[in-house]
Amino acid sequence: MNKECRAQVEPHLQAGEQLIAVCECGLAPGMPGHPLWLVRPRQESDLERRIKARLPGPVQRFLEPSPPKPPSRTGRVVDAVDDRMERVERAIDNGLYRAMHGKALHGGWDSQAGKFLAAYYTTPKIVVQLALAFTDRRVLVLGDRAKLWQLNRVYEPQWEMPRAAVAGIRANPKGIVQRGRFELVFADGSWIALTASVLTHAEPFAARTGFGG
C-alpha cells in the first residue's frame, strides 16, 4: 500500500474508523462519455463576482452573456447531423475499446456504478487520478486536486458509499491490455472498471479488501 497515499486518506476517516486498503487508480478505457444532461453551466468565482460588482453598470451589462438565439431550420438540420455523426463516432470508438479492453461500465446512470461515474464527471475540477479506499465502514473515492505547481498529489474527498453498498472487487484481467484492471461491483449488480496506477497493485488491493479472487 502506498504510504503517502494512505497518509492523505487517514485525515478523512471518522473517529474510530479503520483504513483497510487503498489503491491509486483511474477510469478504465472504454468508459461511456460525459452525457449532455450532466453538463453544468460555468459558475462565476467569488473573485470574478467581486470584480464585476465594481464595474460601471454599462460595462456589467456588456459582459452579461447574450440570450441564445433560436436556431434556424438550417441550423437545426446541421446540428442534428453533427450530433448523429458524433454519436456514430463515439459508438465506433467505444466498440473498439470494448473489443480491446472489455466493457467498462455495467448499469444505468441511476445505478451505484452510474452514480460513481456521474460524481467523477461533475467534479468542479477535472480529475484524472483517483484513490479508492476501503475502511471498516465506508468506501471512499478521493480525487487528486494538486495545483500545477505542486509536485505531489493532493487527494480530496469526491464521493463515498457505505461498505455494504459494495459486493466485491474482481481483479481478473485477461491479457496484457487489461493489466491493472479491476471491477468495483456494487450490491445492486452494477459495476465500474478501474485501472490501478501501478499495474501490479490491483490484485493485492482486492485481496486486502477481502473481496479478492
CSV table of C-alpha atoms in Angstrom, one decimal:
chain,number,residue,atom,x,y,z
A,1,MET,CA,0.0,0.0,0.0
A,2,ASN,CA,1.3,3.4,-0.9
A,3,LYS,CA,2.3,5.1,2.4
A,4,GLU,CA,2.0,8.6,1.1
A,5,CYS,CA,-1.5,7.9,-0.3
A,6,ARG,CA,-2.5,6.2,2.9
A,7,ALA,CA,-1.3,9.3,4.9
A,8,GLN,CA,-3.6,11.5,2.8
A,9,VAL,CA,-6.6,9.3,3.3
A,10,GLU,CA,-6.3,8.9,7.0
A,11,PRO,CA,-7.3,12.6,7.9
A,12,HIS,CA,-10.7,12.0,6.2
A,13,LEU,CA,-11.6,9.0,8.4
A,14,GLN,CA,-14.2,9.2,11.1
A,15,ALA,CA,-13.4,8.7,14.8
A,16,GLY,CA,-12.5,5.1,15.3
A,17,GLU,CA,-12.7,4.2,11.6
A,18,GLN,CA,-10.0,1.8,10.4
A,19,LEU,CA,-8.4,2.1,6.9
A,20,ILE,CA,-8.1,-1.4,5.4
A,21,ALA,CA,-6.8,-0.8,1.9
A,22,VAL,CA,-6.2,2.0,-0.6
A,23,CYS,CA,-5.3,1.9,-4.3
A,24,GLU,CA,-4.4,4.8,-6.7
A,25,CYS,CA,-6.3,4.3,-9.9
A,26,GLY,CA,-8.1,5.8,-12.8
A,27,LEU,CA,-11.1,5.0,-15.0
A,28,ALA,CA,-10.6,2.0,-17.3
A,29,PRO,CA,-10.5,2.5,-21.1
A,30,GLY,CA,-13.9,2.3,-22.9
A,31,MET,CA,-15.9,4.2,-20.2
A,32,PRO,CA,-19.1,5.9,-21.5
A,33,GLY,CA,-18.6,9.6,-22.3
A,34,HIS,CA,-19.9,12.6,-20.4
A,35,PRO,CA,-23.7,12.8,-21.0
A,36,LEU,CA,-25.0,16.2,-22.0
A,37,TRP,CA,-27.5,16.3,-19.2
A,38,LEU,CA,-24.7,16.2,-16.7
A,39,VAL,CA,-23.1,19.4,-18.1
A,40,ARG,CA,-23.4,22.2,-15.7
A,41,PRO,CA,-23.2,25.9,-16.7
A,42,ARG,CA,-20.0,27.5,-15.7
A,43,GLN,CA,-20.2,29.3,-12.3
A,44,GLU,CA,-18.5,32.6,-11.7
A,45,SER,CA,-15.9,32.5,-9.0
A,46,ASP,CA,-16.1,34.9,-6.0
A,47,LEU,CA,-13.2,36.9,-7.4
A,48,GLU,CA,-15.0,37.4,-10.7
A,49,ARG,CA,-18.2,38.5,-9.0
A,50,ARG,CA,-16.3,41.0,-6.8
A,51,ILE,CA,-14.5,42.5,-9.8
A,52,LYS,CA,-17.7,42.7,-11.8
A,53,ALA,CA,-19.5,44.4,-9.0
A,54,ARG,CA,-17.0,47.3,-9.1
A,55,LEU,CA,-17.5,47.9,-12.8
A,56,PRO,CA,-19.9,50.6,-14.1
A,57,GLY,CA,-23.4,49.5,-15.0
A,58,PRO,CA,-23.0,49.7,-18.8
A,59,VAL,CA,-19.8,47.5,-18.6
A,60,GLN,CA,-21.6,44.9,-16.4
A,61,ARG,CA,-24.5,44.7,-18.9
A,62,PHE,CA,-22.0,44.4,-21.8
A,63,LEU,CA,-20.3,41.4,-20.0
A,64,GLU,CA,-23.6,39.6,-19.5
A,65,PRO,CA,-23.9,36.6,-21.8
A,66,SER,CA,-26.4,37.2,-24.6
A,67,PRO,CA,-29.5,35.1,-24.6
A,68,PRO,CA,-29.3,32.2,-27.0
A,69,LYS,CA,-31.0,32.8,-30.4
A,70,PRO,CA,-33.5,30.2,-31.6
A,71,PRO,CA,-31.7,28.2,-34.3
A,72,SER,CA,-32.9,28.4,-37.9
A,73,ARG,CA,-34.3,25.4,-39.7
A,74,THR,CA,-31.0,25.0,-41.5
A,75,GLY,CA,-29.1,25.3,-38.2
A,76,ARG,CA,-31.3,22.6,-36.6
A,77,VAL,CA,-30.6,20.3,-39.5
A,78,VAL,CA,-26.9,20.9,-39.3
A,79,ASP,CA,-26.9,20.4,-35.6
A,80,ALA,CA,-28.8,17.2,-35.9
A,81,VAL,CA,-26.4,15.8,-38.5
A,82,ASP,CA,-23.4,16.8,-36.3
A,83,ASP,CA,-25.0,15.2,-33.3
A,84,ARG,CA,-25.7,12.0,-35.2
A,85,MET,CA,-22.1,11.9,-36.6
A,86,GLU,CA,-20.7,12.4,-33.1
A,87,ARG,CA,-22.8,9.6,-31.8
A,88,VAL,CA,-21.7,7.3,-34.6
A,89,GLU,CA,-18.0,8.2,-34.0
A,90,ARG,CA,-18.4,7.7,-30.2
A,91,ALA,CA,-20.1,4.3,-30.8
A,92,ILE,CA,-17.2,3.2,-33.0
A,93,ASP,CA,-14.6,4.3,-30.5
A,94,ASN,CA,-16.5,2.6,-27.6
A,95,GLY,CA,-16.8,-0.6,-29.7
A,96,LEU,CA,-13.0,-0.6,-30.4
A,97,TYR,CA,-12.2,0.0,-26.7
A,98,ARG,CA,-14.6,-2.7,-25.6
A,99,ALA,CA,-13.1,-5.2,-28.1
A,100,MET,CA,-9.6,-4.5,-26.7
A,101,HIS,CA,-10.3,-3.9,-23.0
A,102,GLY,CA,-13.7,-5.3,-22.3
A,103,LYS,CA,-16.8,-3.5,-21.1
A,104,ALA,CA,-16.1,-0.7,-18.6
A,105,LEU,CA,-19.5,0.0,-17.0
A,106,HIS,CA,-22.5,-2.1,-16.3
A,107,GLY,CA,-25.7,-0.4,-15.1
A,108,GLY,CA,-27.6,2.8,-15.9
A,109,TRP,CA,-26.9,6.3,-14.6
A,110,ASP,CA,-29.2,5.6,-11.6
A,111,SER,CA,-27.2,2.6,-10.5
A,112,GLN,CA,-24.4,2.8,-8.0
A,113,ALA,CA,-21.8,2.4,-10.7
A,114,GLY,CA,-23.5,5.2,-12.7
A,115,LYS,CA,-23.6,7.5,-9.7
A,116,PHE,CA,-19.9,6.8,-9.2
A,117,LEU,CA,-19.2,7.9,-12.8
A,118,ALA,CA,-21.6,10.9,-12.6
A,119,ALA,CA,-19.7,12.1,-9.5
A,120,TYR,CA,-16.5,11.8,-11.4
A,121,TYR,CA,-17.8,13.8,-14.3
A,122,THR,CA,-19.4,16.6,-12.2
A,123,THR,CA,-16.5,17.5,-10.0
A,124,PRO,CA,-15.6,21.2,-10.3
A,125,LYS,CA,-12.1,20.4,-11.5
A,126,ILE,CA,-11.1,17.7,-14.0
A,127,VAL,CA,-9.7,14.8,-12.0
A,128,VAL,CA,-7.7,12.0,-13.7
A,129,GLN,CA,-6.0,10.3,-10.7
A,130,LEU,CA,-8.2,8.7,-8.0
A,131,ALA,CA,-7.6,7.0,-4.7
A,132,LEU,CA,-10.1,4.2,-3.8
A,133,ALA,CA,-10.1,3.5,-0.1
A,134,PHE,CA,-11.8,0.7,1.8
A,135,THR,CA,-12.4,1.2,5.6
A,136,ASP,CA,-14.3,-1.0,8.0
A,137,ARG,CA,-17.4,1.3,7.4
A,138,ARG,CA,-17.2,3.0,4.1
A,139,VAL,CA,-15.7,3.0,0.6
A,140,LEU,CA,-14.2,6.4,-0.2
A,141,VAL,CA,-13.3,7.9,-3.6
A,142,LEU,CA,-10.7,10.7,-3.5
A,143,GLY,CA,-9.5,12.8,-6.4
A,144,ASP,CA,-6.1,14.4,-6.9
A,145,ARG,CA,-6.6,18.1,-7.0
A,146,ALA,CA,-3.0,19.2,-6.9
A,147,LYS,CA,-2.2,22.6,-8.4
A,148,LEU,CA,0.1,22.7,-11.5
A,149,TRP,CA,3.0,23.9,-9.3
A,150,GLN,CA,2.6,21.1,-6.7
A,151,LEU,CA,4.8,18.1,-7.3
A,152,ASN,CA,2.9,15.7,-5.0
A,153,ARG,CA,-0.7,14.5,-5.3
A,154,VAL,CA,-3.3,16.2,-3.1
A,155,TYR,CA,-6.2,13.9,-2.6
A,156,GLU,CA,-9.6,15.4,-1.6
A,157,PRO,CA,-12.9,13.5,-1.0
A,158,GLN,CA,-15.0,13.1,-4.1
A,159,TRP,CA,-17.6,10.5,-3.3
A,160,GLU,CA,-18.4,7.9,-0.7
A,161,MET,CA,-20.7,5.0,-0.1
A,162,PRO,CA,-21.4,2.6,2.8
A,163,ARG,CA,-19.3,-0.5,2.9
A,164,ALA,CA,-22.5,-2.6,2.5
A,165,ALA,CA,-23.1,-0.9,-0.9
A,166,VAL,CA,-20.1,-2.8,-2.4
A,167,ALA,CA,-20.5,-6.5,-3.2
A,168,GLY,CA,-17.0,-7.3,-4.3
A,169,ILE,CA,-13.9,-6.5,-6.4
A,170,ARG,CA,-13.0,-8.6,-9.4
A,171,ALA,CA,-9.3,-8.3,-10.2
A,172,ASN,CA,-9.0,-10.9,-13.0
A,173,PRO,CA,-7.5,-9.1,-16.0
A,174,LYS,CA,-7.2,-11.0,-19.3
A,175,GLY,CA,-4.2,-10.4,-21.4
A,176,ILE,CA,-1.6,-7.6,-21.5
A,177,VAL,CA,-4.0,-4.8,-22.4
A,178,GLN,CA,-6.1,-5.3,-19.2
A,179,ARG,CA,-3.2,-5.4,-16.8
A,180,GLY,CA,-4.0,-3.5,-13.6
A,181,ARG,CA,-7.8,-3.6,-14.3
A,182,PHE,CA,-10.2,-4.4,-11.6
A,183,GLU,CA,-14.0,-4.1,-11.4
A,184,LEU,CA,-15.7,-2.5,-8.4
A,185,VAL,CA,-19.0,-4.4,-8.0
A,186,PHE,CA,-22.0,-2.9,-6.2
A,187,ALA,CA,-24.7,-4.6,-4.3
A,188,ASP,CA,-27.3,-3.5,-6.9
A,189,GLY,CA,-25.5,-5.6,-9.5
A,190,SER,CA,-23.9,-2.7,-11.3
A,191,TRP,CA,-20.1,-2.4,-11.6
A,192,ILE,CA,-17.4,0.0,-12.9
A,193,ALA,CA,-13.9,-0.9,-14.2
A,194,LEU,CA,-10.9,0.9,-12.9
A,195,THR,CA,-7.1,0.6,-13.6
A,196,ALA,CA,-4.5,0.6,-10.9
A,197,SER,CA,-1.9,3.3,-11.4
A,198,VAL,CA,0.7,0.7,-10.5
A,199,LEU,CA,-0.5,-2.3,-12.6
A,200,THR,CA,0.7,-4.9,-10.1
A,201,HIS,CA,-1.3,-3.3,-7.2
A,202,ALA,CA,-4.8,-4.4,-8.5
A,203,GLU,CA,-4.8,-8.0,-7.3
A,204,PRO,CA,-3.2,-7.3,-3.8
A,205,PHE,CA,-5.6,-4.5,-3.3
A,206,ALA,CA,-8.6,-6.7,-4.0
A,207,ALA,CA,-7.2,-9.3,-1.7
A,208,ARG,CA,-6.7,-6.8,1.2
A,209,THR,CA,-10.3,-5.7,1.0
A,210,GLY,CA,-11.4,-9.3,1.5
A,211,PHE,CA,-13.1,-9.3,-2.0
A,212,GLY,CA,-10.2,-10.8,-4.0
A,213,GLY,CA,-10.5,-13.9,-6.1
